[in-house]
Amino acid sequence: MPEQPQPRPRLTRRTILAATASATAALGAAGATLLQTGPAAIAHNNRLRVEPLIPERNRGIILYSVRDRISAAPDDSGVPYGFERVLARLAEIGYKEIEFAGYNQNTAILGRQITPQEIRKILDDNGLKANGTHVSINPTTFEQQMDIAQTLGMENIGTGSDPTNSAYKADWDAAADVWNELGRNARKRGLRLYTHNHDIAYSFLLDSGPLDANGKPTRSSGIRRLEYFFGKADPRYVFFEMDVFWAYVARYKHQTYTDRNGNQRTDLFDPILTVADKPKRFPLFHAKDGNKNTAVPNGYDMVPFGEGDIQMQQFFQTIGERDFHHANWEQDTAPGGTANPGQSLAFADVSYDNMSELTIYK
């Protein structure tokens, strides 16, 4: 009989501290300053206390993770459906914040589409706060989107797309001009404008070397696309939401570039130091975990939070600014389809528990 696969161990403080010990040693060797954790810290000061790395009030979820149940028609599965039932369940699990991925549900629930005002009442009734949204950001509809954001009570308005998909500086310059203006308008209304990354955002610009037939550069100086945008976007008006999973995919996929002289260069992207260098540019994060799998193009498979190989303890401990940062759990692959309609909410439950287990000694 073939050997049966063993279940992955549940994330606990013990396993977190064991993982953190090696992570701390590695960062210490690199010259990073870290807070001391674990039994050694307790031995030095018996008055130390355990505190969550992600404060309870800052633990959220983007509804894309449970989109199958938000959009589901009334059924007899026993699994919550629609905004009212799903948000109530998420609040019961423990989530305090909601990031939206659309404002529609199945019209069979109410006989019509739900309104932002009705969604706001559901949030309030369940003690939930909207902390952001993924919408299309463009000058034509931005005022309308800000109206909805303010109806829902959120402080951040954003998108799941990059400001541009281009590999060229000129297009990122143009995008920065637009985003600076939109961000200025958002600030006037008490909102922060943010963009969310996938791995391609941290690939290298084509900004040097010989030109192609269209007059475009064909090689790179080693600057990454979104990092170039950091410098062009006004820090008063434009903010970022790091998707931790896609950042580590970028670390895996985008390691080499060809310099202006045709030489192959290696540069390893560091998600932690990218945030730690500018923590107040990142009010939001997608707390998305993954298991290493070099057999797939991205190098990782998405899994519930705390069940993967990404060192979330190391990440959230090192970036600091715990009270400022808001973590929204996401797993694109959470829905289980008709075969398992309760899977996404079950994963939401496990992920919340594991998120709450991230602690630090102070």
Coordinates of N, CA, C and O in Angstrom, one line a residue, residues 67 70-72 82-83 100-107 113-116 119:
R67 N -15.7 34.9 -2.9 CA -16.6 35.4 -4.0 C -17.7 34.4 -4.4 O -18.8 34.9 -4.8
I70 N -20.5 35.1 -1.8 CA -21.1 36.4 -2.0 C -22.0 36.4 -3.2 O -23.1 36.9 -3.2
S71 N -21.6 35.7 -4.3 CA -22.4 35.7 -5.5 C -23.4 34.6 -5.6 O -24.2 34.5 -6.6
A72 N -23.4 33.7 -4.6 CA -24.3 32.5 -4.7 C -25.8 32.8 -4.6 O -26.1 33.8 -3.9
G82 N -24.6 35.5 -0.1 CA -24.9 36.9 -0.2 C -24.2 37.7 0.9 O -23.6 37.1 1.9
F83 N -24.3 39.0 0.8 CA -23.5 39.9 1.8 C -24.0 39.7 3.2 O -23.2 39.6 4.1
F100 N -13.4 45.1 -0.2 CA -14.3 44.7 -1.2 C -13.7 44.4 -2.5 O -12.6 44.9 -2.9
A101 N -14.4 43.5 -3.3 CA -14.0 43.1 -4.6 C -15.2 43.2 -5.5 O -15.5 42.2 -6.2
G102 N -15.9 44.2 -5.4 CA -17.2 44.4 -6.1 C -18.3 44.6 -5.1 O -18.2 44.2 -3.9
Y103 N -19.4 45.1 -5.5 CA -20.5 45.4 -4.6 C -21.8 44.7 -5.0 O -22.9 45.2 -4.6
N104 N -21.7 43.7 -5.8 CA -22.9 43.0 -6.3 C -23.1 41.6 -5.7 O -22.1 40.9 -5.3
Q105 N -24.3 41.2 -5.5 CA -24.7 39.8 -5.1 C -25.7 39.3 -6.0 O -26.2 40.0 -6.9
N106 N -26.2 38.0 -5.8 CA -27.2 37.4 -6.7 C -28.5 38.2 -6.5 O -29.0 38.3 -5.3
T107 N -29.1 38.6 -7.6 CA -30.4 39.4 -7.4 C -31.6 38.6 -6.9 O -32.6 39.1 -6.5
Q113 N -30.7 44.3 -7.1 CA -29.3 44.4 -6.6 C -29.3 45.1 -5.3 O -30.1 46.0 -5.1
I114 N -28.4 44.7 -4.4 CA -28.2 45.4 -3.2 C -27.5 46.7 -3.4 O -26.8 46.9 -4.4
T115 N -27.8 47.7 -2.5 CA -27.2 49.0 -2.6 C -26.0 49.2 -1.7 O -25.9 48.5 -0.6
P116 N -25.1 50.1 -1.9 CA -24.0 50.4 -1.0 C -24.5 50.8 0.4 O -23.9 50.4 1.4
I119 N -25.3 47.6 2.1 CA -24.1 46.9 2.5 C -23.5 47.6 3.8 O -23.1 46.9 4.7

